[in-house]
Amino acid sequence: VGGSFQFGFQTGCMANTQDILYTKFNISHMTMSVIVSGMCIGGLFGGLLAGAIADKIGRKRCMLVNNFPFLIGTALMAVAWNEYSFILGRIINGFACGIATGVTTLYISEISPVAVRGGVGVSHQFMITFGILVGFVLSISKLLTSFPHYYQVYFALPALPALYQP
């Protein structure tokens, strides 16, 4: 369910960080729209390919391999040198979120005993919601302005679940 948390965090992370990105990259509203929607663009392709990839390499291996796009996308967002590298990071993270959403629910439903399948299946949605909450809480303005490079640390946070998953 680490992918579920990352999906939620990526969904909520743009809410309060837009002013910082406007200032850092000196971008237009159209470019900000592309940045915000980059996750959806990547998620479309990740979601479409999730089943095929999971069938080819297996559900568990797919979830483990999916940590690499999360790490790459998160790194690009954290150290973005311009708006294009940030957009690329959002698209890669979106791709990973699309795969995670498709494969996590599939894997959970397959390994769960029938008696608890519904309860265990809810964990995916719970972690998405928890990730959104963490994304909002950690992006409050007092934290975002607490030290000059906080936003980079903030955008790097989703790498932690990817590094933790064995």
mmCIF file of C-alpha atoms in Angstrom:
data_model
loop_
_atom_site.group_PDB
_atom_site.id
_atom_site.type_symbol
_atom_site.label_atom_id
_atom_site.label_comp_id
_atom_site.label_asym_id
_atom_site.label_seq_id
_atom_site.Cartn_x
_atom_site.Cartn_y
_atom_site.Cartn_z
ATOM 1 C CA VAL A 1 0.000 0.000 0.000
ATOM 2 C CA GLY A 2 3.037 2.273 -0.259
ATOM 3 C CA GLY A 3 2.028 3.041 -3.840
ATOM 4 C CA SER A 4 -1.413 4.037 -2.587
ATOM 5 C CA PHE A 5 0.134 6.513 -0.144
ATOM 6 C CA GLN A 6 2.369 7.915 -2.881
ATOM 7 C CA PHE A 7 -0.638 8.322 -5.160
ATOM 8 C CA GLY A 8 -2.471 10.255 -2.449
ATOM 9 C CA PHE A 9 0.554 12.406 -1.659
ATOM 10 C CA GLN A 10 1.062 13.259 -5.338
ATOM 11 C CA THR A 11 -2.619 14.184 -5.560
ATOM 12 C CA GLY A 12 -2.423 16.573 -2.606
ATOM 13 C CA CYS A 13 1.087 17.948 -2.999
ATOM 14 C CA MET A 14 0.299 20.630 -5.562
ATOM 15 C CA ALA A 15 -2.419 22.390 -3.571
ATOM 16 C CA ASN A 16 -0.267 24.769 -1.541
ATOM 17 C CA THR A 17 3.008 24.698 -3.475
ATOM 18 C CA GLN A 18 1.933 26.531 -6.597
ATOM 19 C CA ASP A 19 3.082 29.970 -5.385
ATOM 20 C CA ILE A 20 6.569 28.626 -4.741
ATOM 21 C CA LEU A 21 6.716 27.045 -8.193
ATOM 22 C CA TYR A 22 5.474 30.257 -9.849
ATOM 23 C CA THR A 23 8.304 32.130 -8.132
ATOM 24 C CA LYS A 24 11.027 29.517 -8.631
ATOM 25 C CA PHE A 25 10.406 28.851 -12.318
ATOM 26 C CA ASN A 26 8.763 32.173 -13.307
ATOM 27 C CA ILE A 27 6.025 30.335 -15.195
ATOM 28 C CA SER A 28 2.639 31.163 -16.715
ATOM 29 C CA HIS A 29 -0.730 29.872 -15.585
ATOM 30 C CA MET A 30 -0.778 27.576 -18.625
ATOM 31 C CA THR A 31 2.532 26.002 -17.589
ATOM 32 C CA MET A 32 1.206 25.544 -14.052
ATOM 33 C CA SER A 33 -1.820 23.795 -15.518
ATOM 34 C CA VAL A 34 0.492 21.394 -17.336
ATOM 35 C CA ILE A 35 2.474 20.811 -14.135
ATOM 36 C CA VAL A 36 -0.656 20.031 -12.136
ATOM 37 C CA SER A 37 -2.169 17.824 -14.838
ATOM 38 C CA GLY A 38 1.121 16.017 -15.512
ATOM 39 C CA MET A 39 0.193 13.389 -12.951
ATOM 40 C CA CYS A 40 -3.097 12.724 -14.739
ATOM 41 C CA ILE A 41 -1.342 12.435 -18.099
ATOM 42 C CA GLY A 42 1.121 9.877 -16.747
ATOM 43 C CA GLY A 43 -1.607 8.136 -14.758
ATOM 44 C CA LEU A 44 -3.632 7.562 -17.905
ATOM 45 C CA PHE A 45 -0.830 5.574 -19.505
ATOM 46 C CA GLY A 46 0.176 3.822 -16.288
ATOM 47 C CA GLY A 47 -3.393 2.741 -15.647
ATOM 48 C CA LEU A 48 -3.821 1.459 -19.192
ATOM 49 C CA LEU A 49 -0.612 -0.575 -19.011
ATOM 50 C CA ALA A 50 -0.967 -1.816 -15.415
ATOM 51 C CA GLY A 51 -2.843 -5.018 -16.212
ATOM 52 C CA ALA A 52 -0.576 -6.038 -19.063
ATOM 53 C CA ILE A 53 2.572 -5.419 -17.033
ATOM 54 C CA ALA A 54 1.159 -7.267 -14.014
ATOM 55 C CA ASP A 55 0.187 -10.239 -16.192
ATOM 56 C CA LYS A 56 3.638 -10.319 -17.777
ATOM 57 C CA ILE A 57 5.848 -10.076 -14.663
ATOM 58 C CA GLY A 58 3.410 -10.825 -11.824
ATOM 59 C CA ARG A 59 1.573 -8.570 -9.414
ATOM 60 C CA LYS A 60 4.110 -8.466 -6.603
ATOM 61 C CA ARG A 61 7.082 -7.954 -8.905
ATOM 62 C CA CYS A 62 5.161 -5.248 -10.755
ATOM 63 C CA MET A 63 4.586 -3.355 -7.500
ATOM 64 C CA LEU A 64 8.270 -3.664 -6.611
ATOM 65 C CA VAL A 65 9.502 -2.594 -10.045
ATOM 66 C CA ASN A 66 7.027 0.300 -9.929
ATOM 67 C CA ASN A 67 9.121 1.825 -7.141
ATOM 68 C CA PHE A 68 11.705 2.877 -9.736
ATOM 69 C CA PRO A 69 9.434 5.311 -11.601
ATOM 70 C CA PHE A 70 8.340 6.699 -8.227
ATOM 71 C CA LEU A 71 11.990 7.267 -7.276
ATOM 72 C CA ILE A 72 12.898 8.803 -10.633
ATOM 73 C CA GLY A 73 9.848 11.082 -10.743
ATOM 74 C CA THR A 74 10.286 12.168 -7.136
ATOM 75 C CA ALA A 75 13.980 12.908 -7.698
ATOM 76 C CA LEU A 76 13.184 14.992 -10.775
ATOM 77 C CA MET A 77 10.598 17.005 -8.871
ATOM 78 C CA ALA A 78 12.874 17.538 -5.871
ATOM 79 C CA VAL A 79 15.902 18.730 -7.852
ATOM 80 C CA ALA A 80 14.074 20.255 -10.829
ATOM 81 C CA TRP A 81 16.335 22.752 -12.570
ATOM 82 C CA ASN A 82 13.485 24.110 -14.693
ATOM 83 C CA GLU A 83 9.760 23.685 -15.205
ATOM 84 C CA TYR A 84 10.251 20.998 -17.856
ATOM 85 C CA SER A 85 12.159 18.699 -15.521
ATOM 86 C CA PHE A 86 9.445 19.227 -12.919
ATOM 87 C CA ILE A 87 6.728 18.392 -15.472
ATOM 88 C CA LEU A 88 8.625 15.266 -16.496
ATOM 89 C CA GLY A 89 8.837 14.229 -12.840
ATOM 90 C CA ARG A 90 5.070 14.727 -12.442
ATOM 91 C CA ILE A 91 4.352 12.657 -15.554
ATOM 92 C CA ILE A 92 6.641 9.834 -14.406
ATOM 93 C CA ASN A 93 5.062 9.890 -10.941
ATOM 94 C CA GLY A 94 1.635 9.849 -12.571
ATOM 95 C CA PHE A 95 2.622 6.815 -14.607
ATOM 96 C CA ALA A 96 3.710 5.049 -11.419
ATOM 97 C CA CYS A 97 0.483 6.092 -9.665
ATOM 98 C CA GLY A 98 -1.570 4.640 -12.526
ATOM 99 C CA ILE A 99 0.249 1.325 -12.255
ATOM 100 C CA ALA A 100 -0.016 1.334 -8.459
ATOM 101 C CA THR A 101 -3.754 1.963 -8.550
ATOM 102 C CA GLY A 102 -4.384 -0.841 -11.020
ATOM 103 C CA VAL A 103 -2.062 -3.442 -9.544
ATOM 104 C CA THR A 104 -2.443 -2.774 -5.807
ATOM 105 C CA THR A 105 -6.171 -3.404 -5.797
ATOM 106 C CA LEU A 106 -5.702 -6.490 -7.953
ATOM 107 C CA TYR A 107 -2.989 -7.885 -5.686
ATOM 108 C CA ILE A 108 -4.878 -7.146 -2.464
ATOM 109 C CA SER A 109 -8.040 -8.813 -3.726
ATOM 110 C CA GLU A 110 -6.111 -11.898 -4.854
ATOM 111 C CA ILE A 111 -4.163 -12.513 -1.639
ATOM 112 C CA SER A 112 -6.890 -11.624 0.868
ATOM 113 C CA PRO A 113 -9.042 -14.357 2.403
ATOM 114 C CA VAL A 114 -12.657 -14.040 1.297
ATOM 115 C CA ALA A 115 -13.865 -13.312 4.846
ATOM 116 C CA VAL A 116 -11.777 -10.122 5.134
ATOM 117 C CA ARG A 117 -11.379 -9.128 1.491
ATOM 118 C CA GLY A 118 -13.606 -6.046 1.759
ATOM 119 C CA GLY A 119 -11.844 -4.749 4.840
ATOM 120 C CA VAL A 120 -8.413 -5.318 3.386
ATOM 121 C CA GLY A 121 -9.475 -3.805 0.062
ATOM 122 C CA VAL A 122 -10.419 -0.597 1.859
ATOM 123 C CA SER A 123 -6.775 -0.179 2.918
ATOM 124 C CA HIS A 124 -5.903 0.976 -0.600
ATOM 125 C CA GLN A 125 -8.416 3.832 -0.494
ATOM 126 C CA PHE A 126 -7.525 4.643 3.108
ATOM 127 C CA MET A 127 -3.848 5.054 2.206
ATOM 128 C CA ILE A 128 -4.737 7.269 -0.770
ATOM 129 C CA THR A 129 -6.785 9.488 1.523
ATOM 130 C CA PHE A 130 -4.054 9.458 4.182
ATOM 131 C CA GLY A 131 -1.488 10.453 1.528
ATOM 132 C CA ILE A 132 -3.671 13.384 0.457
ATOM 133 C CA LEU A 133 -3.960 14.479 4.088
ATOM 134 C CA VAL A 134 -0.188 14.258 4.635
ATOM 135 C CA GLY A 135 0.372 16.181 1.395
ATOM 136 C CA PHE A 136 -1.893 18.985 2.587
ATOM 137 C CA VAL A 137 -0.589 19.109 6.163
ATOM 138 C CA LEU A 138 3.085 19.163 5.176
ATOM 139 C CA SER A 139 2.465 21.927 2.646
ATOM 140 C CA ILE A 140 1.006 24.520 4.991
ATOM 141 C CA SER A 141 2.575 27.889 4.391
ATOM 142 C CA LYS A 142 4.489 28.036 7.689
ATOM 143 C CA LEU A 143 6.307 24.829 6.804
ATOM 144 C CA LEU A 144 6.838 25.717 3.148
ATOM 145 C CA THR A 145 8.603 28.900 4.171
ATOM 146 C CA SER A 146 10.414 27.440 7.198
ATOM 147 C CA PHE A 147 13.725 27.164 5.337
ATOM 148 C CA PRO A 148 14.727 27.989 1.756
ATOM 149 C CA HIS A 149 14.758 24.462 0.320
ATOM 150 C CA TYR A 150 11.857 22.949 2.248
ATOM 151 C CA TYR A 151 9.840 22.498 -0.931
ATOM 152 C CA GLN A 152 12.601 20.243 -2.324
ATOM 153 C CA VAL A 153 12.499 18.070 0.795
ATOM 154 C CA TYR A 154 8.717 18.102 0.560
ATOM 155 C CA PHE A 155 8.703 16.863 -3.046
ATOM 156 C CA ALA A 156 11.302 14.206 -2.130
ATOM 157 C CA LEU A 157 9.150 12.686 0.651
ATOM 158 C CA PRO A 158 7.294 10.186 -1.559
ATOM 159 C CA ALA A 159 10.624 8.458 -2.138
ATOM 160 C CA LEU A 160 10.529 7.104 1.418
ATOM 161 C CA PRO A 161 7.795 4.476 0.839
ATOM 162 C CA ALA A 162 9.500 3.474 -2.407
ATOM 163 C CA LEU A 163 12.795 2.962 -0.583
ATOM 164 C CA TYR A 164 11.111 1.146 2.301
ATOM 165 C CA GLN A 165 9.214 -1.485 0.317
ATOM 166 C CA PRO A 166 11.282 -4.693 0.215
#
